[in-house]
GROMACS .gro file of C-alpha atoms in nm:
model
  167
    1UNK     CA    1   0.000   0.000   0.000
    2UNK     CA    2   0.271   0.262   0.100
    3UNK     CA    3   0.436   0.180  -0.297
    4UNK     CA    4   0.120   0.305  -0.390
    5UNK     CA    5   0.141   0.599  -0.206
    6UNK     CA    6   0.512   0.713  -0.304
    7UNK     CA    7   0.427   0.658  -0.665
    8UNK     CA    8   0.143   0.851  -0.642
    9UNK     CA    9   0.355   1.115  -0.489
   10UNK     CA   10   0.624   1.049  -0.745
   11UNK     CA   11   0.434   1.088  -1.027
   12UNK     CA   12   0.375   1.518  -0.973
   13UNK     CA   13  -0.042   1.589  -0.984
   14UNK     CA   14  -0.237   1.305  -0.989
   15UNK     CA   15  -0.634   1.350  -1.036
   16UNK     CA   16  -0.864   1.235  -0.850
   17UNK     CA   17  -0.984   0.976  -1.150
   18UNK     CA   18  -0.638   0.808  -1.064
   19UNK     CA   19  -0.763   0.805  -0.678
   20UNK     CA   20  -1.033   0.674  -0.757
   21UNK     CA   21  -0.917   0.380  -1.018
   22UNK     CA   22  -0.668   0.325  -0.723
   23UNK     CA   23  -0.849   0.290  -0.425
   24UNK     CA   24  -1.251   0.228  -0.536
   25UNK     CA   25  -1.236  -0.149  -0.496
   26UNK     CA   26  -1.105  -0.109  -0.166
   27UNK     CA   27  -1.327   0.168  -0.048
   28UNK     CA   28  -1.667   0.001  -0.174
   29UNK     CA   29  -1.582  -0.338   0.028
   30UNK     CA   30  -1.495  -0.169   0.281
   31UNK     CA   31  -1.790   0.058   0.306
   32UNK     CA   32  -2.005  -0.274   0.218
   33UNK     CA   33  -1.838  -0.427   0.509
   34UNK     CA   34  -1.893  -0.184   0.749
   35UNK     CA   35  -2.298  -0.035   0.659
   36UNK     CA   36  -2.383  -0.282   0.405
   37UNK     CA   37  -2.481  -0.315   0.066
   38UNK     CA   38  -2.803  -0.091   0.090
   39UNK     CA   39  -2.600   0.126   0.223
   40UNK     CA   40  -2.268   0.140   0.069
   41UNK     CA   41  -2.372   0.244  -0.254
   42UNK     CA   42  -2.533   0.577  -0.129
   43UNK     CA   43  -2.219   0.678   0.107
   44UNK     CA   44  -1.955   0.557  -0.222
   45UNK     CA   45  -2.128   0.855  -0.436
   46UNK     CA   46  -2.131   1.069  -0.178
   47UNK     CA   47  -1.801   1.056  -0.060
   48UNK     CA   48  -1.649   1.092  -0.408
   49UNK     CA   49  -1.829   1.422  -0.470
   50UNK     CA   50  -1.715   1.561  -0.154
   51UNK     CA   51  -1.351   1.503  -0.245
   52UNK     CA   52  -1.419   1.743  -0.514
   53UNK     CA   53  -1.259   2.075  -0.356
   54UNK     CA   54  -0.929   1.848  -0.391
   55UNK     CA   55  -0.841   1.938  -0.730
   56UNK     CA   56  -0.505   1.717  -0.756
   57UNK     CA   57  -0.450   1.410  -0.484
   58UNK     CA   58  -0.123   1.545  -0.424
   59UNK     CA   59  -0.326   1.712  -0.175
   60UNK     CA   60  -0.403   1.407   0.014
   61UNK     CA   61  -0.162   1.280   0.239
   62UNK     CA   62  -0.338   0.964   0.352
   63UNK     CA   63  -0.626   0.877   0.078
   64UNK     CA   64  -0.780   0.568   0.253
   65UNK     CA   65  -0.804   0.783   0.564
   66UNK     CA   66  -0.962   1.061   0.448
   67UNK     CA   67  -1.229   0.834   0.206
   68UNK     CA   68  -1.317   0.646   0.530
   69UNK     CA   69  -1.331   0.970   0.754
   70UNK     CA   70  -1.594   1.127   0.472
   71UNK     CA   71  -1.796   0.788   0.486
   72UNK     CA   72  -1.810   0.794   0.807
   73UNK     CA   73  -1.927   1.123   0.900
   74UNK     CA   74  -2.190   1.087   0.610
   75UNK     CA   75  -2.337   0.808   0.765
   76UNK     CA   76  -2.356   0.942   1.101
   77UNK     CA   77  -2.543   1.207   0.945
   78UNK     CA   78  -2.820   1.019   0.740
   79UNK     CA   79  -2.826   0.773   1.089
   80UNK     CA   80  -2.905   1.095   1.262
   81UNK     CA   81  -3.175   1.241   1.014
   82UNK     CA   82  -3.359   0.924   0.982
   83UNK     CA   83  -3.356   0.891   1.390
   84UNK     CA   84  -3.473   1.275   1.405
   85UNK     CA   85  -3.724   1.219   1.122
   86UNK     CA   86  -3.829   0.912   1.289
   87UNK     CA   87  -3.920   1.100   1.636
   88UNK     CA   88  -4.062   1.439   1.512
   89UNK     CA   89  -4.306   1.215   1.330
   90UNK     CA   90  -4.349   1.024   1.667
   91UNK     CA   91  -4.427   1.352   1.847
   92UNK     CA   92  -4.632   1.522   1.588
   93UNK     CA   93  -4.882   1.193   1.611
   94UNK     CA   94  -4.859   1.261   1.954
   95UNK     CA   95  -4.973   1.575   1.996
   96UNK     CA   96  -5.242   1.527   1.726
   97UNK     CA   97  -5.367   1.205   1.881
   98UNK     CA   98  -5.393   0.981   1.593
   99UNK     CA   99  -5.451   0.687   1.788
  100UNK     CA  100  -5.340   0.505   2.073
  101UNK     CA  101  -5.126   0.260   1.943
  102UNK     CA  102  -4.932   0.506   1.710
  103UNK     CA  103  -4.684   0.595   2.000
  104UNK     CA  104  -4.595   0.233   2.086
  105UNK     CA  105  -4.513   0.193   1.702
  106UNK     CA  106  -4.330   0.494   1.692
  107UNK     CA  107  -4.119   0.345   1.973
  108UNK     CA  108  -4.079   0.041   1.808
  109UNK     CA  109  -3.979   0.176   1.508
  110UNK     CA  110  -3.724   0.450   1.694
  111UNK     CA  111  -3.537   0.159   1.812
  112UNK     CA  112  -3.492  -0.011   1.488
  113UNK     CA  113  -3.347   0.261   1.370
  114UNK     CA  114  -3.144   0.292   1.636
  115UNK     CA  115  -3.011  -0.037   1.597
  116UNK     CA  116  -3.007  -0.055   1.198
  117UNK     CA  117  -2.818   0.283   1.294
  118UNK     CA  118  -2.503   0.106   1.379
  119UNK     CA  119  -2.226   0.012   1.195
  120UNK     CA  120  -2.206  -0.385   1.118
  121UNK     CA  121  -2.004  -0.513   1.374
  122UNK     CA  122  -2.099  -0.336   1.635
  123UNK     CA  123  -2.512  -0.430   1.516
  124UNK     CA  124  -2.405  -0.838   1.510
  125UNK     CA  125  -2.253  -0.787   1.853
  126UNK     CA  126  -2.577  -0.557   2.011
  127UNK     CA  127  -2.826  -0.806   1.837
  128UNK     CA  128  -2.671  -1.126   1.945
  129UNK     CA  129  -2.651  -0.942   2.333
  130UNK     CA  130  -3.012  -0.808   2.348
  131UNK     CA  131  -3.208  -0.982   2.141
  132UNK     CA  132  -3.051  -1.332   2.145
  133UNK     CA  133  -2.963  -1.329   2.493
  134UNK     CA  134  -2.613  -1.462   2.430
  135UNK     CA  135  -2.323  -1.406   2.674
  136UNK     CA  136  -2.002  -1.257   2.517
  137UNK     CA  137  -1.816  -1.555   2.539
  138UNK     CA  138  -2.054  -1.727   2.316
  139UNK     CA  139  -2.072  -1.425   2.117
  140UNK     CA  140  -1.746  -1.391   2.057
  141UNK     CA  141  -1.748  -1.815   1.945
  142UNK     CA  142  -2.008  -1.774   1.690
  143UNK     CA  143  -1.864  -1.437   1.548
  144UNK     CA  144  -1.475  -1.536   1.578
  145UNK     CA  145  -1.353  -1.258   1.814
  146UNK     CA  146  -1.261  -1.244   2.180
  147UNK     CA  147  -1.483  -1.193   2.432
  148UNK     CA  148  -1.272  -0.882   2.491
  149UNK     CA  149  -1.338  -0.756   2.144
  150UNK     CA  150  -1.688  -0.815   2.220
  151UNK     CA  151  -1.715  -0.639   2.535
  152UNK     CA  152  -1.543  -0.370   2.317
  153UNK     CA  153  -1.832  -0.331   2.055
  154UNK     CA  154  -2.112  -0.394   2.294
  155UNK     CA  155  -1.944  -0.076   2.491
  156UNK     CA  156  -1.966   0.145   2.153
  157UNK     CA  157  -2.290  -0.001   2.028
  158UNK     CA  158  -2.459   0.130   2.374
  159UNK     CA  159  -2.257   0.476   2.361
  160UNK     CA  160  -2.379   0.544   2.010
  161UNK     CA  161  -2.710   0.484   2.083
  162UNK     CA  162  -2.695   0.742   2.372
  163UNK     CA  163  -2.559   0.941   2.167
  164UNK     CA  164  -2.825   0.943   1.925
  165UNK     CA  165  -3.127   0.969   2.191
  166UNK     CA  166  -2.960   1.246   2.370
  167UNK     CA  167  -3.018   1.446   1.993
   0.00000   0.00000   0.00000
């Protein structure tokens, strides 16, 4: 990867067509990988148009980083949007009183997206916890990690979710 790098570096101005032939592969399994397929495809377009002020790569002194760092912070931002979407339409039924079971949907349907909110492995580790009752030991057999590594996801699975109810 770092021969990559110096020959980019080497080779003056490269565009950003040649950062994208180089690293594209990489970047959509990864982002695959991490949010899914549904997902992926969304945050891969995205992602390449913001890299748009950055006229010549030369700019960018670790590629992969920044393409990740974008990704990232888009999908923490369409997570939060559909969460916020999610509850003002909770409220708003609320207030109007459409119903009596609307609010115990809404609920319901907040915490999906909270959970569908979270990246991959940190969802496979929260499901298998909460909803399948599994300890991390046996976790961490049937997903091939550590128990540590588990504790480890569970631990940022729970803080991102209080992150996004405290929104």
């Amino acid at each position: 990867m770092s021969e990559g790098l110096e020959q980019m570096e080497g080779e003056g101005q490269a565009s950003l067509s040649e950062l994208y032939k180089r690293y594209a592969a990489w970047f959509r399994a990864r982002l695959v990988r991490r949010y899914g397929a549904q997902d992926a495809e969304d945050l891969l377009q995205e992602t390449w148009l913001r890299l748009t002020p950055y006229r010549e790569a030369r700019e960018i002194q670790h590629p992969q980083a920044l393409l990740m760092r974008i990704a990232t912070n888009l999908a923490a931002d369409m997570s939060a949007r559909q969460f916020h979407r999610t509850r003002h339409a909770s409220e708003i039924s609320q207030s109007h009183g459409w119903g009596c079971e609307l609010p115990a949907q809404a609920d319901e349907v907040l915490a999906k997206q909270l959970v569908l909110g979270l990246p991959v492995p940190l969802r496979d580790v929260f499901v298998l916890s909460r909803f399948g009752g599994l300890t991390n030991s046996q976790i961490g057999e049937q997903l091939g990690i550590s128990p540590k590594t588990v504790e480890w996801r569970m631990t940022k699975a729970l803080a991102h979710c209080a992150a996004q109810l405290r929104r």
